[in-house]
Short mmCIF file of C-alpha atoms in Angstrom, two decimals:
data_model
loop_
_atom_site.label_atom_id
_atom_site.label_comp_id
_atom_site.label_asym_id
_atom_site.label_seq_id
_atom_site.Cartn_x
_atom_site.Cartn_y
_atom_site.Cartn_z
CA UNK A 724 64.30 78.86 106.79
CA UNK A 725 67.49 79.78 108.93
CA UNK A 726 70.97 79.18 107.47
CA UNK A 727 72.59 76.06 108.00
CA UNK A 728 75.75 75.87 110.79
CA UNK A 729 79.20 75.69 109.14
CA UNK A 730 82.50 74.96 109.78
CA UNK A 731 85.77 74.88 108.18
CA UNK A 732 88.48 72.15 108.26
CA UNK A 733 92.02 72.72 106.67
CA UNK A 734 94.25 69.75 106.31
CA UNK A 735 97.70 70.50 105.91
CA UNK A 736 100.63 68.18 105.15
CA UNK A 737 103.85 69.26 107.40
CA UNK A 738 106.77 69.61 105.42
CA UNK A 739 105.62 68.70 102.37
CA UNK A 740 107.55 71.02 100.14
CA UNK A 741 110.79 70.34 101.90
CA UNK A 742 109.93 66.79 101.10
CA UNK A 743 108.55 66.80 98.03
CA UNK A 744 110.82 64.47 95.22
CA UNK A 745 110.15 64.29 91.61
CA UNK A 746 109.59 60.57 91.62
CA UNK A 747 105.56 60.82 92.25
CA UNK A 748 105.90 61.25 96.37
CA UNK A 749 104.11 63.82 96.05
CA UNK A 750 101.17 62.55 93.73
CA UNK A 751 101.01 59.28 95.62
CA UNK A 752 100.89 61.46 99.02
CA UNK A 753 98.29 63.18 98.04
CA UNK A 754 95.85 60.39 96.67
CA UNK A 755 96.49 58.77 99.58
CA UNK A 756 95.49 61.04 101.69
CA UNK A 757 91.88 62.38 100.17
CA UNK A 758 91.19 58.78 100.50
CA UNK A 759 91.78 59.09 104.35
CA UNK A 760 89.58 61.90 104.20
CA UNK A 761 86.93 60.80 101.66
CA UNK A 762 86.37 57.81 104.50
CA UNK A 763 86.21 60.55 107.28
CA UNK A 764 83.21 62.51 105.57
CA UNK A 765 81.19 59.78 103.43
CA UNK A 766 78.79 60.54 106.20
CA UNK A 767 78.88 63.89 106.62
CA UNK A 768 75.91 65.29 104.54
CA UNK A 769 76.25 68.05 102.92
CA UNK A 770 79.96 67.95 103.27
CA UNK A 771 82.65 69.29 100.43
CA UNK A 772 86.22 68.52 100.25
CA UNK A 773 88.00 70.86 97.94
CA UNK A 774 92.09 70.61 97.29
CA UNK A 775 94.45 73.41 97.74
CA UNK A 776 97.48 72.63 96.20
CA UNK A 777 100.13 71.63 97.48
CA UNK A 778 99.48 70.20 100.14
CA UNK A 779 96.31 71.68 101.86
CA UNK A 780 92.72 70.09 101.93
CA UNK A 781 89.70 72.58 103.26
CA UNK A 782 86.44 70.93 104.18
CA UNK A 783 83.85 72.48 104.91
CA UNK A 784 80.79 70.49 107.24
CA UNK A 785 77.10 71.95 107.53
CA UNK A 786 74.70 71.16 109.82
CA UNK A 787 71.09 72.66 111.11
CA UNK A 788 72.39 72.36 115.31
CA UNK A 789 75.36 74.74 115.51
CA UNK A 790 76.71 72.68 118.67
CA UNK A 791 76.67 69.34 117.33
CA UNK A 792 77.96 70.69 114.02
CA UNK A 793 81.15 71.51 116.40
CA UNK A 794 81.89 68.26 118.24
CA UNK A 795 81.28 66.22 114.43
CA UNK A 796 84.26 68.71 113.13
CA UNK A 797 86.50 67.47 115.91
CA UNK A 798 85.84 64.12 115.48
CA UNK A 799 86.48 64.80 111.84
CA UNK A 800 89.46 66.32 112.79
CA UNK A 801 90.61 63.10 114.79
CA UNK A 802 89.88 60.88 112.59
CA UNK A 803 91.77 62.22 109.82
CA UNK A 804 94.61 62.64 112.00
CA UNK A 805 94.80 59.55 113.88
CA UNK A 806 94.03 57.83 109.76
CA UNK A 807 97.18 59.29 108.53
CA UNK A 808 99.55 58.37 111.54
CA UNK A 809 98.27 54.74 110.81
CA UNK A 810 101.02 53.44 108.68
CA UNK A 811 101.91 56.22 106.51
CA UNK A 812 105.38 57.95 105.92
CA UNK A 813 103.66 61.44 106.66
CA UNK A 814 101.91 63.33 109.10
CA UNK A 815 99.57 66.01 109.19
CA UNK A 816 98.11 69.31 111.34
CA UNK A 817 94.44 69.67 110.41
CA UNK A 818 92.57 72.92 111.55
CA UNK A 819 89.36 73.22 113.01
CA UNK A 820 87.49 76.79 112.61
CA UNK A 821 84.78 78.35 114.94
CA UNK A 822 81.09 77.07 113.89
CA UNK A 823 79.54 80.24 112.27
CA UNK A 824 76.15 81.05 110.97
CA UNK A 825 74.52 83.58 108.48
CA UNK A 826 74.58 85.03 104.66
CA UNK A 827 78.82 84.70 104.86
CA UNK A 828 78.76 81.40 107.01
CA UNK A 829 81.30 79.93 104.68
CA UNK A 830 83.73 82.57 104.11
CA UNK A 831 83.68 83.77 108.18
CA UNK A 832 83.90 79.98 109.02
CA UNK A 833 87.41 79.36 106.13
CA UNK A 834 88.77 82.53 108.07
CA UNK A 835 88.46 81.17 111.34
CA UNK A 836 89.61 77.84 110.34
CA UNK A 837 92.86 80.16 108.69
CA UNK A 838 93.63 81.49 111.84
CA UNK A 839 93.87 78.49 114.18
CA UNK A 840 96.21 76.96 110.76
CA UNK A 841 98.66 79.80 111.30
CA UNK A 842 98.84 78.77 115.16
CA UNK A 843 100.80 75.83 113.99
CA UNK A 844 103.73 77.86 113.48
CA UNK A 845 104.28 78.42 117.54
CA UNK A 846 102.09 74.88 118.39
CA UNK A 847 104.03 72.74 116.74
CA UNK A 848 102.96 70.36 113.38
CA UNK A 849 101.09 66.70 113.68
CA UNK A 850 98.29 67.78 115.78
CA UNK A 851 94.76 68.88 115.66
CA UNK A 852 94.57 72.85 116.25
CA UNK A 853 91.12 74.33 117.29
CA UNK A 854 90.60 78.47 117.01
CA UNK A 855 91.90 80.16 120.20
CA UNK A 856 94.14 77.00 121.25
CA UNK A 857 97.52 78.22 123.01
CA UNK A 858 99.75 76.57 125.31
CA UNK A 859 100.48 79.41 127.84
CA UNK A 860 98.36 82.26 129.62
CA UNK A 861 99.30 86.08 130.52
CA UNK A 862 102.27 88.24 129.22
CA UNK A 863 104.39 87.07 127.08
CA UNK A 864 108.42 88.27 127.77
CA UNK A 865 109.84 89.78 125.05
CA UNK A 866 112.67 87.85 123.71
CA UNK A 867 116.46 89.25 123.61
CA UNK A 868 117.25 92.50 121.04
CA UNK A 869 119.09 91.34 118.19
CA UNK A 870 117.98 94.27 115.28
CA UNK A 871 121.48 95.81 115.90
CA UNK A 872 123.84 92.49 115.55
CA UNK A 873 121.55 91.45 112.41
CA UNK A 874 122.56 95.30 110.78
CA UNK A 875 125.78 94.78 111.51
CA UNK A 876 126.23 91.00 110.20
CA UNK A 877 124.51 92.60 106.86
CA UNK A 878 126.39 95.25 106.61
CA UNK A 879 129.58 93.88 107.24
CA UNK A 880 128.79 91.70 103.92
CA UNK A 881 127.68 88.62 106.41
CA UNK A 882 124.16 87.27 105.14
CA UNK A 883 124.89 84.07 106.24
CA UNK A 884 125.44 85.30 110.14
CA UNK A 885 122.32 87.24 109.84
CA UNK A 886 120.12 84.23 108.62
CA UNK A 887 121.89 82.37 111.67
CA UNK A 888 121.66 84.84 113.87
CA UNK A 889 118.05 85.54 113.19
CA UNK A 890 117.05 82.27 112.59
CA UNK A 891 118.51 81.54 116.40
CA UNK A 892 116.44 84.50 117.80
CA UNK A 893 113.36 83.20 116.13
CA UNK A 894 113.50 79.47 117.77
CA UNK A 895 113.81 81.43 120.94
CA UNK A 896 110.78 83.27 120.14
CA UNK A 897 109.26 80.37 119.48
CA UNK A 898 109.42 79.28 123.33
CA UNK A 899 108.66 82.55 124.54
CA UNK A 900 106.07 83.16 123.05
CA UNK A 901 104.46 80.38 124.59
CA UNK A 902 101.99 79.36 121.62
CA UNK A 903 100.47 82.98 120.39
CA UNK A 904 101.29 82.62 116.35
CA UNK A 905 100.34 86.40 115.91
CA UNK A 906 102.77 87.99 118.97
CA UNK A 907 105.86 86.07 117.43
CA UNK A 908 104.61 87.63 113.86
CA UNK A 909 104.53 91.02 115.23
CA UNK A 910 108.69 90.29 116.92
CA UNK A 911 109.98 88.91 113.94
CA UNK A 912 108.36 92.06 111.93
CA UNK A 913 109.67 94.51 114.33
CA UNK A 914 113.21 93.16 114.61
CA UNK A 915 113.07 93.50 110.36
CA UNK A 916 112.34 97.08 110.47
CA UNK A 917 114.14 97.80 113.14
CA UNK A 918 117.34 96.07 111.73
CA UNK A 919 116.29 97.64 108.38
CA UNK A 920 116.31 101.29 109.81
CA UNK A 921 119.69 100.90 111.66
CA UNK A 922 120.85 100.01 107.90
CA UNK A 923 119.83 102.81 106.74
CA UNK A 924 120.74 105.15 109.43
CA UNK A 925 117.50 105.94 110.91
CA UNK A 926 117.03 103.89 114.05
CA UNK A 927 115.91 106.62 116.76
CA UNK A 928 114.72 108.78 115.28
CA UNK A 929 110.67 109.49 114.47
CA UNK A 930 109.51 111.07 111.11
CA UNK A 931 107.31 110.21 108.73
CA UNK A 932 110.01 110.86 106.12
CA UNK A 933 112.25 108.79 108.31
CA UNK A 934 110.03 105.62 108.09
CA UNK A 935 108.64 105.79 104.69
CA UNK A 936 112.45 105.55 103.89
CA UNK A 937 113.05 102.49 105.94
CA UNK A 938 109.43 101.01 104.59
CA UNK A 939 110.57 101.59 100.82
CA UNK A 940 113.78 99.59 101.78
CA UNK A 941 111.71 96.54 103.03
CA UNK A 942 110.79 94.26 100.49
CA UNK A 943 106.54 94.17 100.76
CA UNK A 944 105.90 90.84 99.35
CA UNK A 945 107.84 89.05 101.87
CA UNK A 946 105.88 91.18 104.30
CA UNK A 947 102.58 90.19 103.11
CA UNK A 948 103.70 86.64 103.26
CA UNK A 949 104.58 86.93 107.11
CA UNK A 950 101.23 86.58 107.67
CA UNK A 951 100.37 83.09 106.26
CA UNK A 952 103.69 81.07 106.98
CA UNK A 953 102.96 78.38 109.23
CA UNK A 954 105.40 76.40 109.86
CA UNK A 955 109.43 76.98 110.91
CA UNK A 956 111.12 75.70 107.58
CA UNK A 957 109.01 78.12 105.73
CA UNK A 958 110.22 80.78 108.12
CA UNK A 959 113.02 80.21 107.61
CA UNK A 960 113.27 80.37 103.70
CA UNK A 961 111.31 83.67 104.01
CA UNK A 962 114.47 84.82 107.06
CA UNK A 963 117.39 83.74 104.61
CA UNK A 964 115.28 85.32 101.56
CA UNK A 965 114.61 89.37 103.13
CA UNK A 966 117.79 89.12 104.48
CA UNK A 967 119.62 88.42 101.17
CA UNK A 968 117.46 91.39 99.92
CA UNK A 969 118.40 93.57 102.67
CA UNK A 970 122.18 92.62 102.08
CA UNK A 971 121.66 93.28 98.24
CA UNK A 972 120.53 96.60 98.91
CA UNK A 973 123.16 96.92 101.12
CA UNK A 974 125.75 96.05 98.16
CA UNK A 975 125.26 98.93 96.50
CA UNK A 976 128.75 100.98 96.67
CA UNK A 977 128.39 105.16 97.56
CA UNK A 978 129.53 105.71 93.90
CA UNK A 979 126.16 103.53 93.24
CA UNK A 980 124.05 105.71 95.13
CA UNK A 981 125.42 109.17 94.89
CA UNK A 982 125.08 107.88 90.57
CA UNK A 983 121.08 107.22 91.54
CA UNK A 984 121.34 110.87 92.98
CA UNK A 985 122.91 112.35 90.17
CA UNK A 986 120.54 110.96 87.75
CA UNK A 987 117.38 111.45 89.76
CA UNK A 988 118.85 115.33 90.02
CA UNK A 989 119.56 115.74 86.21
CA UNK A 990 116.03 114.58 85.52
CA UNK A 991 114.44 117.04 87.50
CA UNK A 992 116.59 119.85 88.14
CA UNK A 993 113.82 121.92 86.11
CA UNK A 994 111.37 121.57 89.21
CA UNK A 995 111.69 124.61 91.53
CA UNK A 996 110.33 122.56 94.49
CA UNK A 997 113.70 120.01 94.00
CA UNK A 998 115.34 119.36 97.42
CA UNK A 999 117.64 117.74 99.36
CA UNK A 1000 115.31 115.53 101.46
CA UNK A 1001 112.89 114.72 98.91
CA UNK A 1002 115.78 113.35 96.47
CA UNK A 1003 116.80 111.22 99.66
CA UNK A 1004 113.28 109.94 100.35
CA UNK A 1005 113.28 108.86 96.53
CA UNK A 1006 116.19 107.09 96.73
CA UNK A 1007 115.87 105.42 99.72
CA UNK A 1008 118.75 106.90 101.92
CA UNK A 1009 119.31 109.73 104.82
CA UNK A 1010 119.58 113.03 103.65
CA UNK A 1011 122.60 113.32 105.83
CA UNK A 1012 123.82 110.51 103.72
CA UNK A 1013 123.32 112.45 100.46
CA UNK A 1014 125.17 115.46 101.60
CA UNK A 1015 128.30 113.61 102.68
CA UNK A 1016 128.59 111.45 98.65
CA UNK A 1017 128.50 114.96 97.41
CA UNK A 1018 130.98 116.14 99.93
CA UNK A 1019 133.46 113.04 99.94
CA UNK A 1020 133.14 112.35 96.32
CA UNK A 1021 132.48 115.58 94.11
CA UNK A 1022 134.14 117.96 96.74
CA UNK A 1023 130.66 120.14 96.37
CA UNK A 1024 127.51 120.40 97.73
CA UNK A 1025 124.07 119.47 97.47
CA UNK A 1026 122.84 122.50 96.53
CA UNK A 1027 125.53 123.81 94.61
CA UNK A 1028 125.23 120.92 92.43
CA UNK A 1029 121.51 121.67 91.51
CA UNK A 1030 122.92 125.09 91.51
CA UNK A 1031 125.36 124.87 88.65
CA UNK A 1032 123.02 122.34 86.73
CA UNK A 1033 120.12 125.04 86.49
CA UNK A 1034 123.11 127.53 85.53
CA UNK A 1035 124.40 125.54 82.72
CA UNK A 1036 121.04 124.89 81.47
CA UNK A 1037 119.94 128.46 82.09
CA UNK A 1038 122.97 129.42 79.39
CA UNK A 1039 121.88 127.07 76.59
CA UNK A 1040 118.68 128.24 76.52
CA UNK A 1041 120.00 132.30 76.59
CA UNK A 1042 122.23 131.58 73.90
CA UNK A 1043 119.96 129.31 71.69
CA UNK A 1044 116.49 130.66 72.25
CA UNK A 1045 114.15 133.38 71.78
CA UNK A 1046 112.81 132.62 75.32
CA UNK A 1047 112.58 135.70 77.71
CA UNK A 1048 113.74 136.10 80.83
CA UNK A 1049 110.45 134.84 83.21
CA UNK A 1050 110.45 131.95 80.63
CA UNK A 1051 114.22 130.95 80.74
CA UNK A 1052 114.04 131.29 84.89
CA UNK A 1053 111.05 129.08 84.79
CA UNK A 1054 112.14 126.30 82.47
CA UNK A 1055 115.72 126.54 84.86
CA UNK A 1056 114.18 125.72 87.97
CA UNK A 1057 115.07 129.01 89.35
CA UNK A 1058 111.17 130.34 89.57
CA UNK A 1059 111.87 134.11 88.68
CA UNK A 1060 113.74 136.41 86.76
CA UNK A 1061 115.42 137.93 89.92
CA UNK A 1062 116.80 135.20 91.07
CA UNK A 1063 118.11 134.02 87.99
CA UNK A 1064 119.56 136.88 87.44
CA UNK A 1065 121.76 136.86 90.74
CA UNK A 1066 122.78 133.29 90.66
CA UNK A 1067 124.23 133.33 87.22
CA UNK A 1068 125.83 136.50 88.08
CA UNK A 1069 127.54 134.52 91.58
CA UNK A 1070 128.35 131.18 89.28
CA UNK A 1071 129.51 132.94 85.79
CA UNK A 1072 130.44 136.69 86.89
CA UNK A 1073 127.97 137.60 83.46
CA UNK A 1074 124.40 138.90 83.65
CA UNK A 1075 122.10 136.72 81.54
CA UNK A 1076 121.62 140.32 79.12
CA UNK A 1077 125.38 139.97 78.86
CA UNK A 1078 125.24 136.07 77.83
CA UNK A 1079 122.47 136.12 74.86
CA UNK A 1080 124.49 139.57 73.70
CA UNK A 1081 127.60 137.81 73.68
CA UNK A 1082 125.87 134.47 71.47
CA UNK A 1083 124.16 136.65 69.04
CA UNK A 1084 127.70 138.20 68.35
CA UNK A 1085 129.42 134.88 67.85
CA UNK A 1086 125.99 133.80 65.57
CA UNK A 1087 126.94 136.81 63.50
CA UNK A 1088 131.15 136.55 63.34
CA UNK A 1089 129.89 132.28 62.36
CA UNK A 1090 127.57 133.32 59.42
CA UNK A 1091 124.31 131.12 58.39
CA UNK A 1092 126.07 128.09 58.33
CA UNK A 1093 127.24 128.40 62.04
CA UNK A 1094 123.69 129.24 63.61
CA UNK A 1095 121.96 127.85 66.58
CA UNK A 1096 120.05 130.69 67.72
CA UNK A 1097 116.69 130.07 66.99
CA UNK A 1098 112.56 130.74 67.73
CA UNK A 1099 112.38 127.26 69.30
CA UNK A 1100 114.24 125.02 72.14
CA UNK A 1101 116.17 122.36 70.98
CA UNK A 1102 114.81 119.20 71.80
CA UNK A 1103 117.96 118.07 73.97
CA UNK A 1104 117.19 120.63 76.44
CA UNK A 1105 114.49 118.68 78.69
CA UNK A 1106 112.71 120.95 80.78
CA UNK A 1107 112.52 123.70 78.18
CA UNK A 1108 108.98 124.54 77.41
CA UNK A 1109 108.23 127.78 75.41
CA UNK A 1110 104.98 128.89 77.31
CA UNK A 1111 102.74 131.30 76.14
#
């Protein structure tokens, strides 16, 4: 026996959340509506109506004759549309999937019905949408750059501009885009990132490094979302809400992020492999930008932080340990004997031979009840491991 024809409906209420009141609208609404829709398929056979709340019906129509199956969904559609315009205080876009056939008829037929929802966002709401419909053929024109003006309006402390600003680039998107959901999807994404990487200092340029930076600065969720909004006042919740994200992230003061710096750095100072552009990629910044907090701020460098942070912790363990020499260099994040032997002579003028003679001297002129030299680290020394 073959597998029945099916198709998907998806009845969605326009602006029902921006309309939604807490004195039972929105249960009333919604009773009154299955009813339209209960009277649309009482004889459908085989038909199920199943809520998805809010505001979202999906039906879903079966039928033996794939091309009849299609013309009864339209007329579904229509009446359900035309049922709800009759005297009611809403309206509704209902959304009619591709007939499909087959072991995953029902979930191939709800993703088809998906896609021609998500058209509403460039067709307009209070209509009947079919898969593929569109109001305009060949190229599309890009719409006017504005990635630069939005960085600027966020980073001059302006969220409210930016929404505007993007919000008014988005309407004109809208038109230009002449009814293709997906191609205005794939602007308002780009001008994001873009906008997001001229934040961070990266527009123009091309590395891997350089974009995982500007992707870790973009909040995901809101990405994901993109995807599914389907109508303008949800846009522009979701333009108002990354933007206030972006501008948060923004907030955060040089002292702010030369602190995450620090703390990242005295965490893992240990790890011979520690550099300059992977600390950057963690935090979510250029590395140019790291080397000029350390610059303008500390009046050092980079690298002669680290520097002077193994060093220090190089000297604790010489004077408090029974560690050798390969062990000490190791647990310092120097890697070898040799070269922690020549940095701590550049940094302290004293060979590290010199610096464990001197602290067993002092041990001695302290007596017993002085003593910190002993056959094990002390456990405020992270990074200290006594191998072997």
């Amino acid at each position: 026996m073959l597998d029945p024809a099916v198709c998907c409906l998806i009845v969605d209420v326009d602006d029902f959340l921006s309309r939604s009141r807490s004195d039972g609208w929105a249960d009333r609404t919604r009773r009154s509506l299955r009813r339209v829709i209960d009277d649309q398929v009482r004889d459908e056979a085989g038909a199920s109506v199943q809520a998805s709340l809010p505001d979202e019906w999906v039906l879903v129509l079966r039928s033996a004759t794939a091309h009849e199956l299609k013309a009864r969904a339209e007329a579904v559609a229509a009446g359900i549309h035309r049922g709800v315009r009759a005297g009611r205080d809403v309206t509704v876009t209902v959304a009619v999937g591709q007939v499909v056939t087959g072991p995953n008829a029902i979930p191939d037929a709800l993703s088809s019905a998906r896609r021609a929802h998500r058209a509403k966002l460039t067709l307009g709401p209070d209509r009947v949408i079919t898969v593929g419909a569109t109001t305009g053929e060949g190229a599309v024109p890009i719409p006017h750059d504005v990635h630069r003006e939005l960085a600027r309006a966020i980073g001059r402390g302006e969220p409210d501009r930016a929404s505007r600003l993007l919000w008014h680039w988005f309407s004109t998107a809208l038109e230009a885009a002449a009814g293709d959901d997906e191609t205005v999807r794939r602007w308002l994404l780009g001008q994001v990132l873009s906008a997001t990487a001229a934040l961070h200092g990266r527009l123009g340029t091309g590395t891997a490094a350089d974009w995982m930076a500007v992707c870790g600065s973009v909040p995901y969720p809101a990405l994901a979302e993109l995807a599914e909004l389907h109508e303008p006042a949800a846009v522009a919740a979701w333009i108002e809400r990354v933007v206030a994200e972006l501008a948060g992230q923004r907030r955060r003061t040089p002292s702010a992020t030369l602190d995450l710096v620090r703390r990242y750095v005295d965490q893992h100072f240990t790890d011979p492999q520690l550099t300059l552009k992977g600390v950057a990629l963690t935090v979510g910044v250029s590395p140019f930008h790291v080397s000029h907090l350390f610059r303008s701020e500390l009046d050092t460098t980079f690298r002669d932080y680290v520097s002077q942070r193994r060093v220090r912790h190089a000297q604790r363990l010489l004077e408090r340990t029974h560690l050798d020499m390969a062990q000490v260099a190791r647990a310092s994040g120097f890697g070898t004997p040799v070269q922690l032997r020549r940095v701590l002579v550049r940094e302290t003028g004293t060979t590290p031979s010199a610096i464990r003679r001197s602290a067993r001297e002092r041990t001695v002129e302290g007596g017993s009840a002085g003593l910190e030299f002993a056959d094990h680290e002390p456990e405020a020394l992270p990074g200290a491991t006594a191998a072997g």
